[in-house]
PDB file of C-alpha atoms in Angstrom:
ATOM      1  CA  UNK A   1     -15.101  26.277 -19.372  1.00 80.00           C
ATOM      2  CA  UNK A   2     -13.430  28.031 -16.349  1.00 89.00           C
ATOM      3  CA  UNK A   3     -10.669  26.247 -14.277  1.00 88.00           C
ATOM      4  CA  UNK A   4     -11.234  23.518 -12.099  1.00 86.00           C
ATOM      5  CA  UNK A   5      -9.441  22.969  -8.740  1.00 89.00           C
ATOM      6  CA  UNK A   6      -9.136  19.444  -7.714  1.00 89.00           C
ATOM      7  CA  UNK A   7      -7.950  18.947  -4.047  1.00 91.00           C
ATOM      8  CA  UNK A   8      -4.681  20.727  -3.653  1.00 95.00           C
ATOM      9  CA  UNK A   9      -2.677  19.501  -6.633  1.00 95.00           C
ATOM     10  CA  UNK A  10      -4.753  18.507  -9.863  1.00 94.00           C
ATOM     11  CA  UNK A  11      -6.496  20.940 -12.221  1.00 94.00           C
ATOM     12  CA  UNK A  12      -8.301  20.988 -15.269  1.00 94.00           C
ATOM     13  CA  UNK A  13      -7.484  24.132 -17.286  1.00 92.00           C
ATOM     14  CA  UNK A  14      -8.455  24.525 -20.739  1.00 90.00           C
ATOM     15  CA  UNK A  15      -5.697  26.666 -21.803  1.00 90.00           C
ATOM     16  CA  UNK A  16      -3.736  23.796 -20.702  1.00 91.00           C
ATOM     17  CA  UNK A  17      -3.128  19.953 -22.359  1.00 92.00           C
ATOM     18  CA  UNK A  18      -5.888  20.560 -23.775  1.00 86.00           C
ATOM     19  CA  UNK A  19      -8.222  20.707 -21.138  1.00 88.00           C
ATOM     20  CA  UNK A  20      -6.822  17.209 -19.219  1.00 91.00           C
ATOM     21  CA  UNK A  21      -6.344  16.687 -16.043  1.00 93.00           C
ATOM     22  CA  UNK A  22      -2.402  17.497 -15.045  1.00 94.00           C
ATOM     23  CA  UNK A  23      -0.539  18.178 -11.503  1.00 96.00           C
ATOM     24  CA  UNK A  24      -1.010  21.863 -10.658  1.00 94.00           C
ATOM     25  CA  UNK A  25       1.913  24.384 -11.800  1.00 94.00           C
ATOM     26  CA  UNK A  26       2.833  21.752 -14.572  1.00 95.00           C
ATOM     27  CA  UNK A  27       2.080  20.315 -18.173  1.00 94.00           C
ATOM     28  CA  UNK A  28       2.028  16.408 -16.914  1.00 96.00           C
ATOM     29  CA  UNK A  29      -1.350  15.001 -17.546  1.00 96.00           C
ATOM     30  CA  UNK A  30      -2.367  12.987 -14.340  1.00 96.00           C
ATOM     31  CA  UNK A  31      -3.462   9.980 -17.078  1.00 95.00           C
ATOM     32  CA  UNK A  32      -0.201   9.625 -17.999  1.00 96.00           C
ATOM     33  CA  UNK A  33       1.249   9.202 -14.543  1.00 96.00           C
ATOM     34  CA  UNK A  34      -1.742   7.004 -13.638  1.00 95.00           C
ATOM     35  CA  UNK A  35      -0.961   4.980 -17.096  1.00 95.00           C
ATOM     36  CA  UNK A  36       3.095   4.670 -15.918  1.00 96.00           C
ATOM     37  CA  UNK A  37       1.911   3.369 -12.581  1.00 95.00           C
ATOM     38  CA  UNK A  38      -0.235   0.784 -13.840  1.00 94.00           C
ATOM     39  CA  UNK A  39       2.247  -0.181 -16.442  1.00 96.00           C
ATOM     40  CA  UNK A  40       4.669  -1.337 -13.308  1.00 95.00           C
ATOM     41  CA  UNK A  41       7.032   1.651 -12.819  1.00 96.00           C
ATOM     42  CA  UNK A  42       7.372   2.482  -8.911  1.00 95.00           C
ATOM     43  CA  UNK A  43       6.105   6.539  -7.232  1.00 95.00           C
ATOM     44  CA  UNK A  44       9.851   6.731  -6.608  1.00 96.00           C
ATOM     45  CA  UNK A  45      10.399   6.135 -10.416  1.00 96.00           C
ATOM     46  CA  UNK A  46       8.553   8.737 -11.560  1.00 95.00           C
ATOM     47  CA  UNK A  47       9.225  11.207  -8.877  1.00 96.00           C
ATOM     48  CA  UNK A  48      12.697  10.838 -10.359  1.00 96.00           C
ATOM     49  CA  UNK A  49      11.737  10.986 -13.953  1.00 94.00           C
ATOM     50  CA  UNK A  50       9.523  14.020 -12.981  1.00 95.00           C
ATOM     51  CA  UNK A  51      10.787  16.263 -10.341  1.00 96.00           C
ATOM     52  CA  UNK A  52       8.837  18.340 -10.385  1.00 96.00           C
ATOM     53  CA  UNK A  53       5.784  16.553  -9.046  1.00 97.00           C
ATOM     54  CA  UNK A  54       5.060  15.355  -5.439  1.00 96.00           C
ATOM     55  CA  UNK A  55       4.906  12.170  -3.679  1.00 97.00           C
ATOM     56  CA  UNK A  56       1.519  13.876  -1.951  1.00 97.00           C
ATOM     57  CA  UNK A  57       0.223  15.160  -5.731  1.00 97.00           C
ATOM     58  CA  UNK A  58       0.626  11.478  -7.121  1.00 96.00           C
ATOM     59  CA  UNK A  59      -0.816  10.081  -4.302  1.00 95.00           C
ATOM     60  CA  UNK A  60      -3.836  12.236  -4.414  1.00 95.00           C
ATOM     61  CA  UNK A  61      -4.251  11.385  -8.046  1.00 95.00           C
ATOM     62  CA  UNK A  62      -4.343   7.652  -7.199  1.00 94.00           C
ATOM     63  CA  UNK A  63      -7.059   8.375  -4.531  1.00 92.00           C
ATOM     64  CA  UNK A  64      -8.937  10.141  -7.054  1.00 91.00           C
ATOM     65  CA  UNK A  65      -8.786   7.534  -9.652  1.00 89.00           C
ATOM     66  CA  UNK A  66      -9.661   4.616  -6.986  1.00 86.00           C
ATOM     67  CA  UNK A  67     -12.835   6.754  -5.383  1.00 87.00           C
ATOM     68  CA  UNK A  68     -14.036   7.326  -9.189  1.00 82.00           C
ATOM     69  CA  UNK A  69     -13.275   3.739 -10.020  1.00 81.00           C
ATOM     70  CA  UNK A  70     -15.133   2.629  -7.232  1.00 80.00           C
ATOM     71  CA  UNK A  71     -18.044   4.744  -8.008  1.00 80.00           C
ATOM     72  CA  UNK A  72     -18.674   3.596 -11.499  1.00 78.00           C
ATOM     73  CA  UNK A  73     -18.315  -0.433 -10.100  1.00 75.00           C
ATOM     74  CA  UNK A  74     -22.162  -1.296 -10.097  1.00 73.00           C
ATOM     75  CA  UNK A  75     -23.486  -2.171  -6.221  1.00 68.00           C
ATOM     76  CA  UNK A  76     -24.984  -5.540  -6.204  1.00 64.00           C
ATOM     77  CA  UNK A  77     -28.453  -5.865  -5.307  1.00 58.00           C
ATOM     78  CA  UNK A  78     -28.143  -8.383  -2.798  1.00 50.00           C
ATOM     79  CA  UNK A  79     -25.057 -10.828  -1.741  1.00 53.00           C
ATOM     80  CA  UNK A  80     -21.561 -10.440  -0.171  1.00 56.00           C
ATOM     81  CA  UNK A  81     -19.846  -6.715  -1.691  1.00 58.00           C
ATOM     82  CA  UNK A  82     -16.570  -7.477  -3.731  1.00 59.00           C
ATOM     83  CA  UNK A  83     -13.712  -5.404  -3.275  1.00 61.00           C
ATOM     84  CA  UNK A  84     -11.358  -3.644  -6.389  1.00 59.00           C
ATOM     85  CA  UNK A  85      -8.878  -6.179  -5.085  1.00 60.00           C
ATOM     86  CA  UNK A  86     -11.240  -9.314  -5.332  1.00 62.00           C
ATOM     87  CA  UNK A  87     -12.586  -7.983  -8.939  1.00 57.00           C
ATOM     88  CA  UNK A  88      -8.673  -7.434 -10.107  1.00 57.00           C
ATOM     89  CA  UNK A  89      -7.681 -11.060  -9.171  1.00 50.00           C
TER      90      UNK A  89
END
């Protein structure tokens, strides 16, 4: 499997983690930001405990993982569309 650009700072490179997902030029997998996020820990957090990552290259791995969330969520057939925040409440 060759590399895979993602936008302009994720990659999937076999010869790297394993073939994950990570921020471009480093080892961090972008699950395990995503996971840190969702556990409660702030961008400014992690751009501390990382340094070598960008606000814009987390940020672009959030949008990633919303537009793929939201294209697995199944479209209702009729009726009033819920959003990710309606679902999560």
């Amino acid at each position: 499997m060759p590399r895979v650009e993602i936008g302009q700072h994720l990659v999937i490179d076999p010869e790297i983690c394993h073939g994950q997902m990570t921020f471009r030029g480093t080892r961090i997998p972008v699950d395990t930001v995503l996971t840190f996020l969702a556990k409660g820990y702030s961008l400014d957090q992690l751009l501390r405990s990382w340094p070598e990552l960008t606000r814009p290259a987390v940020q672009e791995a959030i949008t990633l993982a919303a537009r793929t969330l939201q294209a697995q969520l199944p479209t209702p057939a009729q009726g009033p569309t819920a959003t990710i925040t309606e679902i999560a409440a």
